[in-house]
PDB file of C-alpha atoms in Angstrom:
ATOM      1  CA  UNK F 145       0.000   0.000   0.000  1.00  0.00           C
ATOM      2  CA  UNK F 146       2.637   2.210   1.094  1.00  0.00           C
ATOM      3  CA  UNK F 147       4.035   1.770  -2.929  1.00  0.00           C
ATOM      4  CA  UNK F 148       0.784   3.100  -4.128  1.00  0.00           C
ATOM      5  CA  UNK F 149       0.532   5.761  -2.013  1.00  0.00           C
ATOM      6  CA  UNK F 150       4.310   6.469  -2.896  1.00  0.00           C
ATOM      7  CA  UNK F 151       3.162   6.627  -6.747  1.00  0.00           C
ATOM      8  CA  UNK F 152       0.053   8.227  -6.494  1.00  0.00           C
ATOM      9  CA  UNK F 153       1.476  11.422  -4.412  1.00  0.00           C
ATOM     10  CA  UNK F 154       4.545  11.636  -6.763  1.00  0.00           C
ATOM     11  CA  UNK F 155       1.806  11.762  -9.814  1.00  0.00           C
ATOM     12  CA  UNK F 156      -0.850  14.326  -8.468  1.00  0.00           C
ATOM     13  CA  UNK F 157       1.313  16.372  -5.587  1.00  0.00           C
ATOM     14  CA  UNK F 158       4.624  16.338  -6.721  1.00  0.00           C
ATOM     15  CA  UNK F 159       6.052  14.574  -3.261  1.00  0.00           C
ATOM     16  CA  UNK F 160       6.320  11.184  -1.852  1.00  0.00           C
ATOM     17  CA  UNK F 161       5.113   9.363   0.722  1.00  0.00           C
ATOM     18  CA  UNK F 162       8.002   9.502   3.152  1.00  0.00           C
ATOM     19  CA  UNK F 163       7.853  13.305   2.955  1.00  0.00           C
ATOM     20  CA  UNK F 164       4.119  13.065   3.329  1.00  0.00           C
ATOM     21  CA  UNK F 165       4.280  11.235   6.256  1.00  0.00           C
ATOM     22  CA  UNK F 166       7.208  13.342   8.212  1.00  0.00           C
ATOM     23  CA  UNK F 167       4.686  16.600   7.327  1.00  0.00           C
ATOM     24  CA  UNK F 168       1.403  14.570   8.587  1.00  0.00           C
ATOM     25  CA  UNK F 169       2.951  13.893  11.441  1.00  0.00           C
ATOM     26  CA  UNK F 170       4.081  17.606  12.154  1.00  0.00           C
ATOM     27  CA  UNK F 171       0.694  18.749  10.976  1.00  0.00           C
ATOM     28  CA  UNK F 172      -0.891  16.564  13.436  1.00  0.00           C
ATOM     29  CA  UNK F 173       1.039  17.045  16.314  1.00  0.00           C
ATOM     30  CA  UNK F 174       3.549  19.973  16.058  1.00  0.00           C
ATOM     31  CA  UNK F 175       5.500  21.776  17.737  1.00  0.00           C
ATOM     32  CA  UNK F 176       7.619  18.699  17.863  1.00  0.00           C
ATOM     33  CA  UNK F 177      11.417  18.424  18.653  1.00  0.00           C
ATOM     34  CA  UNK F 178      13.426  16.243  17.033  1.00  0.00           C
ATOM     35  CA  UNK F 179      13.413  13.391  19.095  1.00  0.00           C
ATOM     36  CA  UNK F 180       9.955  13.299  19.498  1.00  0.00           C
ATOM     37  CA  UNK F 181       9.235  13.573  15.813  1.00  0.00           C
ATOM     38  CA  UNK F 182      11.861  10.633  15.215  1.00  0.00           C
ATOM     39  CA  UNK F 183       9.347   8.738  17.944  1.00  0.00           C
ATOM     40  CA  UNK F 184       6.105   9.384  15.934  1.00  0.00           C
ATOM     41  CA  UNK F 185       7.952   8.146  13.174  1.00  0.00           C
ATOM     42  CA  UNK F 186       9.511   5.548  14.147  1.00  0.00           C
ATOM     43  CA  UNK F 187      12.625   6.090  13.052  1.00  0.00           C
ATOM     44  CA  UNK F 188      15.660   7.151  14.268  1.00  0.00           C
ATOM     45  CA  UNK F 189      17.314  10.953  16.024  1.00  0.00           C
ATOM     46  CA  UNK F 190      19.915  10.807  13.344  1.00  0.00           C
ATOM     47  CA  UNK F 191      17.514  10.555  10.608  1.00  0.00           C
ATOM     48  CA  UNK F 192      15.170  13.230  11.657  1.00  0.00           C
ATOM     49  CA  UNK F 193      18.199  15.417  12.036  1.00  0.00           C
ATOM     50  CA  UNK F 194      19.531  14.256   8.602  1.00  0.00           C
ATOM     51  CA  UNK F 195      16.673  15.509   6.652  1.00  0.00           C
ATOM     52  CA  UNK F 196      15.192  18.813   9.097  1.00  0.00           C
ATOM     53  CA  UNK F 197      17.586  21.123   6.587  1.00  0.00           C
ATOM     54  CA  UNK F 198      16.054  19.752   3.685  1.00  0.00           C
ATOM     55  CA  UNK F 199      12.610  20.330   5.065  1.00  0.00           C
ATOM     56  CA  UNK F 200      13.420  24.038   6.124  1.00  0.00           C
ATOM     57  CA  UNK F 201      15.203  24.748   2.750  1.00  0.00           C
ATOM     58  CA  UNK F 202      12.178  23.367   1.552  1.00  0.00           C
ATOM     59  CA  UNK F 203       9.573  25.285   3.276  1.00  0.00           C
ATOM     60  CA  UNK F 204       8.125  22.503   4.433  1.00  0.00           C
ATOM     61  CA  UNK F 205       9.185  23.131   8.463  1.00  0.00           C
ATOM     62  CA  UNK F 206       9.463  26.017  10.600  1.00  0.00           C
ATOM     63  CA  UNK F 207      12.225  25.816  13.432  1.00  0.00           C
ATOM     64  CA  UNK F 208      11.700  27.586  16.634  1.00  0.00           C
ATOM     65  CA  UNK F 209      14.493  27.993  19.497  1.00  0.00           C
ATOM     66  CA  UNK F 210      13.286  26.411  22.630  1.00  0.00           C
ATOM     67  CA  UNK F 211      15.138  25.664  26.047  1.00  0.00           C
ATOM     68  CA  UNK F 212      18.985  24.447  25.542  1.00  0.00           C
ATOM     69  CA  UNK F 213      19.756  23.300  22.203  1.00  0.00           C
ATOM     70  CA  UNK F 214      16.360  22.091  21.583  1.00  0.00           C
ATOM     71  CA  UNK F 215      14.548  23.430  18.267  1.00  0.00           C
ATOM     72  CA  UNK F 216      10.760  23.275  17.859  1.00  0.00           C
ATOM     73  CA  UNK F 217       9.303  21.919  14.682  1.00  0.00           C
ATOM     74  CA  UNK F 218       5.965  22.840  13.242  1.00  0.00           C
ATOM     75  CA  UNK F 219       4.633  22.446   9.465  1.00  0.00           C
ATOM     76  CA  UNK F 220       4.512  25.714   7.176  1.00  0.00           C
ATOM     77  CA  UNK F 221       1.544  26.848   5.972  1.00  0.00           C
ATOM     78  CA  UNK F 222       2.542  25.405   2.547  1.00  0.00           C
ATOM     79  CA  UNK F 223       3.279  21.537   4.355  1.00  0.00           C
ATOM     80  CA  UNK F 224      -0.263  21.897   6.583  1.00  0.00           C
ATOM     81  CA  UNK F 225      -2.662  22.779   2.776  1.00  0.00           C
ATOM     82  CA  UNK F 226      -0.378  19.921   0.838  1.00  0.00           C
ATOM     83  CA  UNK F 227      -1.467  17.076   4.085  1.00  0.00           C
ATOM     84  CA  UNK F 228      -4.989  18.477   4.051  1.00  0.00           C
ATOM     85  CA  UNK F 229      -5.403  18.212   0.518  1.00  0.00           C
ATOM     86  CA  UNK F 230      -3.264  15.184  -0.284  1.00  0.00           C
ATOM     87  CA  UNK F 231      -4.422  13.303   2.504  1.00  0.00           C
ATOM     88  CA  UNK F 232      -7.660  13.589   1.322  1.00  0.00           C
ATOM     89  CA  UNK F 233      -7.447  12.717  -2.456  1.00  0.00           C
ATOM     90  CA  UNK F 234      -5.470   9.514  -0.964  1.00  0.00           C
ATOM     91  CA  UNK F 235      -7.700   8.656   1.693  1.00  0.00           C
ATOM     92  CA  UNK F 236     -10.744   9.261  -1.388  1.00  0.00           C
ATOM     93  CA  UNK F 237      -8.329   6.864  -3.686  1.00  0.00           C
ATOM     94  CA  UNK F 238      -8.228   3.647  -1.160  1.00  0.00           C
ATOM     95  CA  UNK F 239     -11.860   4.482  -0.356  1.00  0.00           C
ATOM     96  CA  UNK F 240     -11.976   3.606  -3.801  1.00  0.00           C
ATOM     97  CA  UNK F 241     -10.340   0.719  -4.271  1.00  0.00           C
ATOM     98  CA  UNK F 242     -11.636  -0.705  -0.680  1.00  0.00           C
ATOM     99  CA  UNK F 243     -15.422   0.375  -2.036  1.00  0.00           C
ATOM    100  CA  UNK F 244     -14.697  -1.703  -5.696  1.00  0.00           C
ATOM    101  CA  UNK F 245     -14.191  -4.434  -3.532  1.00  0.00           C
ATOM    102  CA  UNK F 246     -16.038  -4.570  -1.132  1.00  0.00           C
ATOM    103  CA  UNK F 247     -18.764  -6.974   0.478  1.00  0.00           C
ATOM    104  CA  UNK F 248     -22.261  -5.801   1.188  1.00  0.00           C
ATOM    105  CA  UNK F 249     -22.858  -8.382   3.596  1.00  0.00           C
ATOM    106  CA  UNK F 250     -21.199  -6.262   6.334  1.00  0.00           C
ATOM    107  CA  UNK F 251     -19.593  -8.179   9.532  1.00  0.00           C
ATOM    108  CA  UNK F 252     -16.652 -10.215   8.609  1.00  0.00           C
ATOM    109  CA  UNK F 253     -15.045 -12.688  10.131  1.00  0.00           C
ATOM    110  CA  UNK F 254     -11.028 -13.071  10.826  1.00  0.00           C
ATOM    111  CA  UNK F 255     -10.898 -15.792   7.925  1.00  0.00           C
ATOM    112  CA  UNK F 256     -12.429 -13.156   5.431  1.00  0.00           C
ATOM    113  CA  UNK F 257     -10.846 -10.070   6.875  1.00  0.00           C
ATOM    114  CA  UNK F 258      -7.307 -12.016   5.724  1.00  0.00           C
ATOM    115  CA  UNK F 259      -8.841 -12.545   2.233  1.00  0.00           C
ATOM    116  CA  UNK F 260     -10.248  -9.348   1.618  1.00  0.00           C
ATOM    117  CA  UNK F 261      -6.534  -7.380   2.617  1.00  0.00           C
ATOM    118  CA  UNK F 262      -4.714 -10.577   0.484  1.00  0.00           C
ATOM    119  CA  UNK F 263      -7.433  -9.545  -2.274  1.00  0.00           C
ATOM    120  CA  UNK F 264      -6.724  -5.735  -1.678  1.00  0.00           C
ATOM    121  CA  UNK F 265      -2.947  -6.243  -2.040  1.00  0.00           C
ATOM    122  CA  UNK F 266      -3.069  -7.995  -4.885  1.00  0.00           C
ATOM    123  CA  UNK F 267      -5.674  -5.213  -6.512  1.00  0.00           C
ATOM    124  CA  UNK F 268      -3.260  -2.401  -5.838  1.00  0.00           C
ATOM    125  CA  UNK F 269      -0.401  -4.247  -7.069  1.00  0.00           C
ATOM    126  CA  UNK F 270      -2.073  -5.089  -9.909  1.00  0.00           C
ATOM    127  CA  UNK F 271      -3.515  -1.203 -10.560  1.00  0.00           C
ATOM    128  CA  UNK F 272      -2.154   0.917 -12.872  1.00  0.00           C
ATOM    129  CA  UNK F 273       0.045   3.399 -11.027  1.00  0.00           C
ATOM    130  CA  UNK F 274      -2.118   6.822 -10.689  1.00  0.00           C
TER     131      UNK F 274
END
């Protein structure tokens, strides 16, 4: 899925999905240092610091001093409109797909739950890029 995603924000917003999700996570819970940004992303300190120039350069992130050595992050104006908007023509393209294939029957069980996500995988693999 994350592939998909990958392709489909490179297509229509010009940025991928490991970008996207650094910014989502600012926009959702900013200000942010950079150890607690490498938590919500699971990734590590170094890496976060690796890329925060980038992001600034970018205008993507906004740096604020705070106590010590310790810089705030929060999302620019231009990073907060690209998650709204991306995030929402993404979440309306797997709506898609998920809709396409879905069951009107409603509940489902474990067995079927596995099924439908192998049956999902295999549909998005199989898409044509967006």
């Amino acid at each position: 899925m994350d592939s998909y995603a990958d392709d489909y924000l490179r297509r229509h917003h010009g940025v991928g999905y490991n970008l996207f999700s650094v910014l989502a996570a600012l926009v959702e819970l900013a200000p942010l240092d950079i150890s607690q940004l490498a938590r919500a992303l699971r990734i590590s300190k170094a890496a976060v610091s690796k890329r925060v120039p980038a992001l600034v350069a970018g205008g993507w992130v906004l740096t604020e001093p705070d106590v010590g050595r310790r810089i705030l992050l929060s999302p620019s104006e231009s990073a907060i409109s690209l998650v709204r908007d991306a995030g929402a023509r993404l979440e309306a393209e797997f709506a898609s797909v998920f809709v396409s294939s879905a069951d009107a029957e409603g509940d489902l069980s474990v067995p079927l739950l596995n099924a439908r996500l192998i049956a999902l995988t295999r549909l998005l693999e199989q898409k044509e890029r967006p």
